[in-house]
C-alpha positions as CSV (number, residue, x, y, z in Angstrom):
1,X,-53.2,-11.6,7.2
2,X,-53.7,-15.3,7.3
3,X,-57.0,-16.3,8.6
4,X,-56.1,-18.2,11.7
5,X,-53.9,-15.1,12.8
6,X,-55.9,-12.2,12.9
7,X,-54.9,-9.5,15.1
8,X,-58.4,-7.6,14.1
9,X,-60.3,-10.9,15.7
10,X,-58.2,-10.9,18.8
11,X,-55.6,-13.4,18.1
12,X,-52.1,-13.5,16.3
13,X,-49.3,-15.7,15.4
14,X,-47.6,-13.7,18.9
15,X,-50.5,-15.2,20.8
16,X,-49.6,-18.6,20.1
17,X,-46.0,-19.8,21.5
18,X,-46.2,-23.0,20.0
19,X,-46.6,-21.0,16.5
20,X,-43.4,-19.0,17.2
21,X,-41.4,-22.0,18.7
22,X,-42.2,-23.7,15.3
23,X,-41.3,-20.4,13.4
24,X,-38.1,-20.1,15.5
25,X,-37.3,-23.7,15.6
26,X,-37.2,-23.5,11.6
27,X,-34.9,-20.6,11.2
28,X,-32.6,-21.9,13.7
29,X,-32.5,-25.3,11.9
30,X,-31.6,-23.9,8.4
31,X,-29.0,-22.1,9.8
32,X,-27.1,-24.5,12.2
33,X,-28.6,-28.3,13.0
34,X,-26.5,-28.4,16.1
35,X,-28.3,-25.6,18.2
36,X,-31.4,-25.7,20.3
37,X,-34.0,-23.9,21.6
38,X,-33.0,-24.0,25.1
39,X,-36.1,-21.7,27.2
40,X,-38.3,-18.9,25.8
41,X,-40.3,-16.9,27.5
42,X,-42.9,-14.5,26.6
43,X,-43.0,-10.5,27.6
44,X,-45.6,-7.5,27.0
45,X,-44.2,-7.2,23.0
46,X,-41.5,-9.7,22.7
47,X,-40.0,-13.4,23.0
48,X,-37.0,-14.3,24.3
49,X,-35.1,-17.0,23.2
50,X,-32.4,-18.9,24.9
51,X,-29.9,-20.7,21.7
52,X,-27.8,-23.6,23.2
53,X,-25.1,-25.0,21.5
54,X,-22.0,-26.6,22.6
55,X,-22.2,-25.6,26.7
56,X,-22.7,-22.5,25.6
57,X,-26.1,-20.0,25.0
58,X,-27.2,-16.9,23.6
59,X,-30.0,-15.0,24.1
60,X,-32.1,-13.5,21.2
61,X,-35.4,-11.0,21.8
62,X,-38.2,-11.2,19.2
63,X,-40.0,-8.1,18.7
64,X,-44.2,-8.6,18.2
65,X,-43.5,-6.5,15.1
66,X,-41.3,-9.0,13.5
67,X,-43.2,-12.2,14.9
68,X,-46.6,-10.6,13.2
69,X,-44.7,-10.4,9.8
70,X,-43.5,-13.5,9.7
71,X,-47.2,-14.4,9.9
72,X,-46.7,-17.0,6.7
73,X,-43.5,-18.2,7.9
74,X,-44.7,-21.9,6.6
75,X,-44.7,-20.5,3.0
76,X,-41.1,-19.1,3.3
77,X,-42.2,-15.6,4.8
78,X,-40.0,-14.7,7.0
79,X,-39.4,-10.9,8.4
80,X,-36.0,-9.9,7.5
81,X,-35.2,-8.3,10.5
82,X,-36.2,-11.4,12.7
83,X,-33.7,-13.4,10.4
84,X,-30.9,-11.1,11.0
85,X,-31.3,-11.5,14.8
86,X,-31.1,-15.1,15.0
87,X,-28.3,-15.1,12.7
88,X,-25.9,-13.0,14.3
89,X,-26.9,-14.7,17.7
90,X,-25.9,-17.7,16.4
91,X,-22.4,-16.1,14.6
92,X,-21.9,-15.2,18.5
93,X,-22.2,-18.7,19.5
């Protein structure tokens, strides 16, 4: 685990919404440049994600599971499964 995310210490990547906004933001961006990040919220074990585009939005859930292993994110490492999600949510869009 990277050292400023350690679950062991009482702190993860989850813990810090900016961190997953940023995460988010960059997946998003890759994918389509014309959809925002329109509200998140955090719950118990997940994020929720509101995707804008066009008068139109999408919602997307982000399990704590998948946000944890996409601790290294900035390095290109990325959880599959949290890729897949925001990509078909944006397909729907």
């Amino acid at each position: 685990m990277s050292p400023q995310f350690n679950r062991f210490d009482g702190m993860s990547i989850f813990d810090d919404k900016g961190e997953v906004k940023r995460l988010v933001a960059k997946v998003v961006q890759e994918r389509d440049s014309g959809v925002t990040i329109d509200r998140m919220r955090k719950m118990d074990f997940s994020y929720v994600f509101i995707l804008f585009k066009r008068g139109r939005s999408k919602e997307v859930e982000l399990t704590r599971s998948e946000i944890e292993a996409s601790w290294d994110w900035k390095n290109g490492n990325i959880d599959e499964t949290l890729q897949r999600k925001i990509e078909t949510t944006l397909s729907e869009l």
